[in-house]
Short mmCIF file of C-alpha atoms and ligand atoms in Angstrom, two decimals:
data_model
loop_
_atom_site.label_atom_id
_atom_site.label_comp_id
_atom_site.label_asym_id
_atom_site.label_seq_id
_atom_site.Cartn_x
_atom_site.Cartn_y
_atom_site.Cartn_z
CA MET A 1 -23.98 16.82 -1.66
CA ASN A 2 -26.39 14.55 -2.80
CA PHE A 3 -24.83 10.94 -2.87
CA ALA A 4 -25.89 7.99 -5.66
CA VAL A 5 -25.01 5.59 -3.38
CA HIS A 6 -25.85 5.02 0.08
CA PRO A 7 -22.56 3.56 2.47
CA ASP A 8 -25.18 0.86 3.97
CA LYS A 9 -26.24 -0.45 0.49
CA VAL A 10 -22.85 -1.33 0.14
CA ILE A 11 -20.23 -4.72 0.38
CA TYR A 12 -16.87 -2.95 0.24
CA LEU A 13 -14.36 -5.10 -0.56
CA ASP A 14 -11.62 -2.64 -1.58
CA HIS A 15 -9.46 -1.66 1.78
CA ASN A 16 -6.14 -2.08 -0.25
CA ALA A 17 -7.68 1.49 -1.69
CA THR A 18 -8.70 2.58 1.76
CA THR A 19 -10.48 1.86 4.51
CA PRO A 20 -13.24 4.08 6.14
CA VAL A 21 -12.48 5.91 9.10
CA HIS A 22 -12.98 4.05 12.61
CA PRO A 23 -14.93 6.07 14.79
CA ASP A 24 -12.76 5.83 17.66
CA VAL A 25 -9.98 7.20 15.46
CA LEU A 26 -13.00 10.18 14.68
CA GLU A 27 -13.46 10.86 18.31
CA ALA A 28 -9.73 11.15 18.89
CA MET A 29 -9.55 13.93 16.60
CA LEU A 30 -12.36 15.75 16.30
CA PRO A 31 -11.01 18.03 19.69
CA TYR A 32 -8.45 19.43 17.67
CA LEU A 33 -10.53 20.08 14.46
CA ARG A 34 -12.66 21.70 17.05
CA GLU A 35 -11.71 23.53 19.48
CA TYR A 36 -7.61 22.67 20.03
CA TYR A 37 -6.77 24.44 16.49
CA GLY A 38 -3.49 26.43 17.59
CA ASN A 39 -0.45 25.95 16.22
CA PRO A 40 2.28 23.75 18.24
CA SER A 41 5.49 26.03 16.90
CA SER A 42 3.57 28.84 19.03
CA ALA A 43 5.44 29.69 22.48
CA TYR A 44 1.67 30.25 24.54
CA ARG A 45 0.23 27.38 25.85
CA PHE A 46 -2.45 27.01 24.19
CA GLY A 47 -0.42 26.13 20.92
CA SER A 48 2.67 24.86 22.55
CA GLN A 49 -0.25 22.21 25.02
CA ILE A 50 -0.62 20.19 21.12
CA ARG A 51 2.64 19.23 21.35
CA ARG A 52 2.21 17.04 23.64
CA ALA A 53 -0.59 14.93 21.73
CA ILE A 54 2.12 15.29 18.46
CA ASP A 55 3.98 13.42 20.94
CA ASN A 56 1.36 10.97 21.56
CA ALA A 57 0.50 10.24 18.09
CA ARG A 58 4.80 9.65 17.55
CA GLN A 59 4.87 7.07 20.19
CA GLN A 60 1.95 5.31 19.34
CA VAL A 61 2.74 4.91 15.13
CA ALA A 62 7.09 4.16 16.04
CA ALA A 63 4.95 1.22 18.23
CA LEU A 64 3.27 -0.05 15.49
CA ILE A 65 6.69 -1.13 13.47
CA GLY A 66 8.78 -1.06 16.49
CA CYS A 67 10.77 1.81 16.66
CA GLU A 68 11.94 4.77 18.73
CA PRO A 69 9.04 7.53 18.15
CA ARG A 70 12.36 10.09 17.20
CA GLU A 71 12.42 8.12 14.05
CA ILE A 72 9.26 8.80 12.70
CA LEU A 73 8.21 11.60 11.03
CA PHE A 74 4.43 12.44 9.23
CA THR A 75 3.96 13.38 6.31
CA GLY A 76 1.26 14.00 3.95
CA CYS A 77 0.72 10.71 2.58
CA GLY A 78 2.72 7.28 1.73
CA THR A 79 3.60 8.90 -1.57
CA GLU A 80 5.07 11.21 -0.29
CA SER A 81 6.88 9.31 2.55
CA ASN A 82 8.05 6.96 -1.11
CA ASN A 83 8.77 10.22 -2.64
CA ALA A 84 10.71 12.08 0.20
CA THR A 85 12.84 8.78 -0.06
CA LEU A 86 14.45 8.61 -3.40
CA ALA A 87 14.87 11.98 -3.34
CA SER A 88 17.24 12.18 -0.34
CA ALA A 89 18.60 8.74 -1.14
CA LEU A 90 20.31 10.84 -3.91
CA LEU A 91 21.15 14.05 -2.36
CA ALA A 92 23.16 11.64 0.55
CA ASP A 93 26.31 11.11 -2.20
CA ARG A 94 27.07 12.49 -5.15
CA ASP A 95 28.68 8.92 -6.28
CA ARG A 96 26.16 6.69 -5.49
CA GLN A 97 22.49 7.62 -7.69
CA GLN A 98 21.83 4.59 -9.36
CA ILE A 99 18.43 3.64 -7.86
CA VAL A 100 17.66 -0.18 -7.29
CA THR A 101 13.52 -1.57 -6.82
CA THR A 102 11.35 -3.77 -8.22
CA SER A 103 8.61 -3.24 -11.16
CA VAL A 104 5.96 -4.68 -8.95
CA GLU A 105 6.06 -1.41 -7.11
CA HIS A 106 3.43 1.59 -6.52
CA SER A 107 3.24 3.83 -8.81
CA ALA A 108 4.70 6.21 -6.43
CA ILE A 109 8.08 4.46 -6.36
CA VAL A 110 8.28 3.03 -10.17
CA LYS A 111 6.74 6.57 -11.56
CA HIS A 112 8.87 8.37 -9.76
CA ALA A 113 11.76 5.82 -10.47
CA ASP A 114 10.43 7.10 -14.31
CA THR A 115 10.85 9.89 -13.89
CA LEU A 116 14.30 9.92 -12.28
CA ALA A 117 15.55 7.57 -15.09
CA ARG A 118 14.44 9.99 -18.07
CA ARG A 119 16.40 12.70 -16.00
CA GLY A 120 19.61 10.15 -16.95
CA HIS A 121 20.23 8.65 -13.08
CA PRO A 122 20.54 4.77 -13.95
CA VAL A 123 17.28 3.07 -12.41
CA THR A 124 16.56 -1.34 -11.80
CA LEU A 125 13.59 -2.74 -12.37
CA LEU A 126 14.32 -6.11 -10.77
CA PRO A 127 11.95 -8.23 -12.58
CA VAL A 128 9.47 -10.55 -10.77
CA ASN A 129 8.12 -14.42 -11.62
CA SER A 130 4.77 -15.66 -11.98
CA PRO A 131 3.94 -15.75 -8.07
CA GLY A 132 5.20 -12.44 -7.60
CA GLN A 133 8.70 -12.95 -6.36
CA LEU A 134 12.20 -11.25 -6.48
CA ASP A 135 14.74 -13.72 -6.97
CA LEU A 136 17.44 -13.05 -3.82
CA ASP A 137 20.60 -13.44 -6.14
CA ALA A 138 19.44 -11.32 -8.28
CA VAL A 139 19.03 -8.44 -5.70
CA ARG A 140 22.55 -8.81 -5.21
CA ALA A 141 23.70 -8.52 -8.38
CA ALA A 142 21.89 -5.32 -9.07
CA LEU A 143 23.74 -3.25 -5.88
CA SER A 144 26.94 -1.41 -6.41
CA GLU A 145 29.11 0.83 -5.48
CA GLU A 146 27.06 3.06 -7.23
CA THR A 147 23.63 1.88 -5.24
CA ALA A 148 22.06 4.80 -3.32
CA LEU A 149 19.16 2.97 -2.36
CA LEU A 150 17.39 -0.72 -2.57
CA SER A 151 13.47 0.01 -2.47
CA VAL A 152 10.88 -2.95 -1.68
CA MET A 153 7.37 -2.99 -0.68
CA TRP A 154 6.80 -4.66 1.96
CA ALA A 155 3.92 -6.40 0.30
CA ASN A 156 2.22 -6.20 -3.13
CA ASN A 157 -1.39 -3.31 -3.15
CA GLU A 158 -2.73 -5.41 -5.59
CA THR A 159 -1.63 -9.29 -5.35
CA GLY A 160 -0.31 -9.24 -1.58
CA THR A 161 2.34 -10.62 -1.96
CA ILE A 162 4.62 -10.29 0.90
CA PHE A 163 8.10 -9.79 0.51
CA PRO A 164 11.30 -11.18 2.41
CA VAL A 165 12.06 -8.05 3.86
CA LYS A 166 14.46 -9.21 6.42
CA GLU A 167 16.88 -10.93 3.35
CA LEU A 168 16.34 -7.90 1.54
CA ALA A 169 17.90 -5.63 4.10
CA GLU A 170 20.55 -8.18 5.16
CA ILE A 171 21.47 -8.44 1.21
CA ALA A 172 21.12 -4.22 1.07
CA ALA A 173 23.11 -4.55 4.66
CA GLU A 174 26.01 -6.33 3.32
CA LYS A 175 26.65 -4.03 0.40
CA GLY A 176 26.53 -1.35 2.55
CA VAL A 177 23.37 0.41 0.66
CA PRO A 178 20.31 1.72 2.25
CA PHE A 179 17.02 -0.26 2.84
CA HIS A 180 13.46 1.11 2.11
CA THR A 181 10.64 -0.46 2.07
CA ASP A 182 6.70 0.69 1.07
CA ALA A 183 4.49 -0.81 4.33
CA VAL A 184 1.61 0.96 3.53
CA GLN A 185 -0.19 -2.10 2.94
CA ALA A 186 1.35 -4.73 5.37
CA ALA A 187 0.55 -2.38 8.24
CA GLY A 188 -1.91 -3.29 10.45
CA LYS A 189 -2.37 -6.79 8.25
CA ILE A 190 1.15 -8.38 9.57
CA PRO A 191 3.91 -8.15 12.01
CA LEU A 192 5.92 -4.88 11.36
CA ARG A 193 9.16 -4.52 13.52
CA VAL A 194 11.99 -2.77 12.56
CA SER A 195 14.25 -2.13 14.98
CA ASP A 196 15.98 -5.78 15.38
CA LEU A 197 16.24 -5.06 11.39
CA PRO A 198 18.81 -3.03 9.12
CA VAL A 199 15.49 -1.55 7.48
CA ARG A 200 16.95 2.70 7.04
CA PHE A 201 13.20 3.41 5.80
CA LEU A 202 9.30 2.72 6.02
CA SER A 203 6.70 4.51 4.73
CA LEU A 204 3.20 4.67 6.02
CA SER A 205 0.03 5.76 5.21
CA GLY A 206 -3.21 6.33 7.49
CA HIS A 207 -5.84 6.42 5.54
CA LYS A 208 -5.26 2.62 4.60
CA LEU A 209 -5.07 1.82 8.36
CA GLN A 210 -8.95 3.08 9.40
CA CYS A 211 -7.53 7.02 9.95
CA PRO A 212 -8.68 9.59 7.10
CA LYS A 213 -6.64 9.87 3.56
CA GLY A 214 -3.86 12.48 4.08
CA ILE A 215 -1.41 11.84 6.49
CA GLY A 216 1.23 8.89 5.48
CA ALA A 217 4.58 8.48 8.25
CA LEU A 218 7.92 7.69 7.32
CA PHE A 219 10.38 6.10 9.47
CA VAL A 220 14.03 6.99 9.60
CA SER A 221 16.26 5.10 11.30
CA ALA A 222 18.41 6.80 13.81
CA ARG A 223 21.57 5.59 11.93
CA ALA A 224 19.99 6.96 8.74
CA ARG A 225 21.05 10.37 6.93
CA PHE A 226 18.01 12.16 5.48
CA HIS A 227 17.88 15.08 3.12
CA PRO A 228 14.23 16.51 3.38
CA TYR A 229 11.65 17.30 0.80
CA PHE A 230 9.70 19.93 1.93
CA ILE A 231 11.87 22.45 3.22
CA GLY A 232 10.68 24.76 4.76
CA GLY A 233 10.03 26.05 8.81
CA GLY A 234 11.77 23.63 11.73
CA GLN A 235 8.63 20.85 12.16
CA GLU A 236 8.98 17.23 12.40
CA GLY A 237 13.05 17.93 14.02
CA GLY A 238 13.88 19.97 10.53
CA ARG A 239 12.69 17.24 8.36
CA ARG A 240 10.19 17.51 7.34
CA GLY A 241 8.54 21.54 6.99
CA GLY A 242 4.94 22.41 7.03
CA THR A 243 2.63 23.06 10.04
CA GLU A 244 1.16 20.03 11.60
CA ASN A 245 -1.80 18.24 10.22
CA VAL A 246 -2.33 18.30 13.70
CA ALA A 247 -6.32 16.12 14.07
CA GLY A 248 -4.86 13.55 10.76
CA ILE A 249 -1.72 13.20 13.23
CA VAL A 250 -3.06 12.25 16.30
CA ALA A 251 -5.99 9.95 14.08
CA PHE A 252 -3.38 8.06 12.74
CA GLY A 253 -1.80 7.62 16.18
CA LYS A 254 -4.90 6.12 17.33
CA ALA A 255 -5.69 4.13 14.03
CA ALA A 256 -1.65 2.61 15.24
CA GLU A 257 -2.67 1.93 18.20
CA ILE A 258 -6.20 -0.28 17.32
CA ALA A 259 -3.70 -1.49 14.08
CA LEU A 260 -1.58 -2.88 17.09
CA ALA A 261 -3.86 -3.94 19.81
CA HIS A 262 -5.70 -5.57 17.08
CA LEU A 263 -2.83 -7.29 14.94
CA GLU A 264 -3.77 -10.99 15.24
CA ALA A 265 -8.19 -10.94 15.78
CA HIS A 266 -8.10 -8.14 12.67
CA ALA A 267 -5.55 -10.57 10.53
CA ALA A 268 -7.15 -14.13 11.79
CA HIS A 269 -11.23 -12.58 10.53
CA VAL A 270 -10.22 -11.08 7.12
CA GLN A 271 -8.43 -14.27 6.97
CA ALA A 272 -11.20 -16.37 7.32
CA LEU A 273 -13.70 -13.74 4.92
CA ARG A 274 -10.68 -13.88 1.87
CA ASP A 275 -10.36 -17.66 2.13
CA THR A 276 -14.39 -18.11 2.45
CA PHE A 277 -14.01 -15.54 -0.52
CA GLU A 278 -12.22 -17.35 -2.59
CA GLN A 279 -13.81 -20.98 -1.98
CA THR A 280 -17.27 -20.19 -2.31
CA LEU A 281 -16.65 -18.32 -6.03
CA LEU A 282 -13.86 -21.30 -7.08
CA SER A 283 -16.10 -23.82 -6.60
CA ALA A 284 -19.07 -21.99 -8.39
CA LEU A 285 -16.47 -21.17 -11.50
CA PRO A 286 -13.65 -23.89 -11.43
CA ASP A 287 -11.73 -22.23 -13.93
CA GLY A 288 -10.54 -19.11 -11.77
CA ALA A 289 -7.09 -18.72 -10.45
CA VAL A 290 -5.54 -17.19 -7.46
CA ASN A 291 -2.37 -14.23 -8.66
CA GLY A 292 0.25 -13.72 -6.27
CA ASP A 293 2.00 -15.66 -3.69
CA PRO A 294 -0.41 -18.62 -1.77
CA SER A 295 2.92 -19.34 0.57
CA SER A 296 3.33 -15.24 1.07
CA ARG A 297 0.04 -13.67 1.12
CA LEU A 298 -1.91 -10.85 3.49
CA PRO A 299 -4.57 -12.57 4.66
CA ASN A 300 -7.26 -9.15 3.37
CA THR A 301 -5.88 -9.53 -0.47
CA SER A 302 -7.31 -11.96 -3.05
CA SER A 303 -6.51 -10.92 -6.70
CA LEU A 304 -8.34 -13.34 -9.04
CA ARG A 305 -8.90 -13.71 -12.76
CA PHE A 306 -11.76 -15.11 -14.78
CA GLU A 307 -10.26 -15.36 -18.28
CA GLY A 308 -12.36 -14.44 -20.72
CA ALA A 309 -14.78 -11.94 -18.19
CA ASP A 310 -13.86 -8.96 -18.79
CA ALA A 311 -12.48 -7.14 -15.52
CA GLU A 312 -14.21 -3.42 -16.26
CA ALA A 313 -17.48 -5.28 -17.15
CA VAL A 314 -17.96 -7.62 -14.41
CA LEU A 315 -17.05 -3.83 -11.95
CA VAL A 316 -19.62 -1.75 -13.36
CA LEU A 317 -22.36 -5.40 -12.97
CA LEU A 318 -20.93 -5.76 -9.45
CA ASP A 319 -21.55 -1.85 -8.77
CA LYS A 320 -25.39 -2.06 -9.54
CA GLU A 321 -25.11 -4.91 -6.96
CA GLY A 322 -23.44 -2.19 -4.26
CA VAL A 323 -20.26 -3.99 -4.54
CA CYS A 324 -17.21 -2.36 -4.09
CA ALA A 325 -13.55 -4.14 -5.95
CA SER A 326 -11.08 -3.16 -7.86
CA ALA A 327 -9.29 -4.53 -11.63
CA GLY A 328 -6.01 -4.62 -10.94
CA SER A 329 -4.28 -0.89 -9.19
CA ALA A 330 -7.11 1.69 -7.89
CA CYS A 331 -5.17 4.74 -9.58
CA THR A 332 -5.14 1.89 -13.06
CA THR A 333 -8.88 1.66 -12.79
CA GLY A 334 -10.76 3.83 -16.28
CA SER A 335 -7.42 3.15 -18.33
CA LEU A 336 -7.37 0.53 -20.74
CA ASN A 337 -3.29 -0.27 -19.80
CA PRO A 338 -2.75 -3.55 -18.09
CA SER A 339 -1.33 -3.53 -14.66
CA HIS A 340 1.57 -2.49 -14.58
CA VAL A 341 2.32 -5.46 -11.92
CA LEU A 342 0.30 -8.39 -13.19
CA THR A 343 1.92 -7.92 -16.63
CA ALA A 344 5.34 -8.08 -14.44
CA MET A 345 4.72 -11.28 -12.89
CA GLY A 346 3.99 -12.24 -16.86
CA LEU A 347 0.53 -12.56 -17.25
CA THR A 348 -1.29 -11.86 -20.73
CA THR A 349 -2.77 -8.70 -20.82
CA ASP A 350 -6.31 -10.25 -21.86
CA GLN A 351 -5.21 -12.13 -17.95
CA ALA A 352 -4.19 -8.71 -16.52
CA ARG A 353 -7.77 -6.94 -18.31
CA SER A 354 -10.14 -9.81 -16.82
CA THR A 355 -8.50 -9.94 -12.71
CA LEU A 356 -10.24 -8.54 -10.20
CA ARG A 357 -8.85 -7.05 -6.47
CA PHE A 358 -11.02 -7.85 -3.57
CA SER A 359 -9.23 -6.45 -0.46
CA PHE A 360 -11.09 -7.76 2.96
CA GLY A 361 -11.27 -5.30 6.56
CA PRO A 362 -11.98 -5.32 9.90
CA SER A 363 -15.47 -4.52 9.56
CA ASN A 364 -16.81 -6.88 7.15
CA THR A 365 -18.80 -10.02 7.90
CA PRO A 366 -19.03 -13.36 6.59
CA GLU A 367 -22.45 -12.55 5.47
CA GLU A 368 -21.39 -9.84 3.46
CA VAL A 369 -18.66 -12.00 1.91
CA ARG A 370 -20.70 -14.55 1.12
CA LEU A 371 -23.63 -12.22 -0.77
CA ALA A 372 -20.59 -10.74 -2.69
CA ALA A 373 -19.11 -14.28 -3.74
CA ASP A 374 -22.55 -15.26 -5.18
CA ILE A 375 -22.86 -12.12 -6.87
CA VAL A 376 -18.88 -12.19 -8.24
CA ALA A 377 -19.81 -15.97 -9.47
CA ALA A 378 -23.11 -14.50 -11.36
CA ALA A 379 -21.45 -11.64 -12.56
CA VAL A 380 -18.36 -13.19 -14.28
CA THR A 381 -20.96 -15.51 -15.86
CA ARG A 382 -23.43 -12.92 -17.67
CA VAL A 383 -19.95 -10.72 -18.81
CA ARG A 384 -19.13 -14.14 -19.95
CA SER A 385 -22.32 -15.10 -21.47
CA LEU A 386 -23.07 -11.62 -23.02
CA ARG A 387 -19.04 -11.96 -25.22
CA ALA A 388 -19.99 -11.49 -28.43
CA PRO A 389 -17.77 -14.06 -30.41
CA GLY A 390 -15.25 -11.95 -31.78
CA PRO A 391 -13.67 -12.11 -35.69
CA VAL A 392 -11.74 -15.27 -35.65
CA ALA A 393 -7.71 -14.76 -35.85
CA ILE A 394 -6.07 -16.25 -38.79
CA HIS A 395 -2.56 -16.76 -38.54
CA THR A 396 -0.51 -16.97 -41.67
CA GLN A 397 2.79 -17.65 -42.16
CA ALA A 398 3.36 -14.32 -42.69
CA ASP A 399 2.78 -13.73 -39.68
CA ARG A 400 5.03 -15.31 -37.09
C1 PLP B 501 -2.18 3.50 -1.15
C2 PLP B 501 -0.46 3.07 -1.41
C3 PLP B 501 0.26 4.36 -1.74
C4 PLP B 501 0.18 5.24 -1.93
O1 PLP B 501 -0.43 5.52 -0.42
P1 PLP B 501 -1.43 7.69 -0.55
O2 PLP B 501 -1.26 7.51 0.90
O3 PLP B 501 -2.11 7.10 -1.30
O4 PLP B 501 -0.52 8.34 -0.80
C5 PLP B 501 1.95 3.78 -1.67
N1 PLP B 501 2.54 2.66 -1.60
C6 PLP B 501 1.20 1.46 -1.39
C7 PLP B 501 1.37 0.19 -1.40
C8 PLP B 501 0.19 1.42 -1.15
O5 PLP B 501 -0.91 0.83 -1.57
#
């Protein structure tokens, strides 16, 4: 392979898209790629001994969210965890076939919900206000005897808005509705404890947490009914068929251990970087605006809009300087559709298209962030100045 960009030449501010693998995580998984390749389901010791590494990882992931190890299933990714939960919910009770979720979920929920709606399941996408928060009375009103699942993310990947998971889980419990939360972005950034909450399902993904891609987890409360999505062998207590991604599972365990041990330090570090970045940038470009809920936002996420500066054009200039960031959601980059999250928050198409997302991680430094803020300010200024004066819209009476 020939790579155009060397990692040393990059200022990586896109940790909500994926993260670099922590060196200790890589170290922990290597033996399971190199020598310990046995199948954990085999009867001979060369295989079965590997089960202990999986058990250990399950304890480490359980500790991160405060649950019992037996309540953790390993999956292939956060997308699978989300999809499996929706599918299971619809199999639990024939009379409960309605899905209630929000208009700002990750595509692994909203697109699945959309597919279900096209197949005839009633789906309710709850609206959000301009900081991206839900009206709790509207949530309560949306739940009925027919609701199979309420799914609300713990924190939004694009804006960092944190949802009141405790209140939401309690509302669901009052109505007898199982509650799922997509905690992929919250894990490792804010404390997560499910044991004291009536949360039934919770999704995690390794690669947002300094672990390699292709490993996820699903918390299934011991009190919940779960119908497997991957039907096959008896792995994961019969709840997820498929030979285990042993190295990925071991890596995820280590990454969870690191995330838990350094939770407060990492959060303080990324928040200081994020705040310096926003202050520097917004003092250079005072008309910039922050998207999301300033009173309840992940410490590492900065969604900023600079009206009149097309985000895709700014990203091209940032790319030339080695700064990695994203426009809206990583999954929609390259398409012309404005982010569904930002439009649900009431932003106009132009406001959504002039939004950039920066997300910081434990390995970022203050020097990088100061340099990046200067580069972004210059790029936004340049894109604004290059903007050709477009055709002047003339509204006639007939247009209205
Ligand atoms: C990244 C992400 C996912 C998907 O996780 P994968 O492991 O990439 O499938 C789901 N939800 C949120 C909020 C995410 O940020």
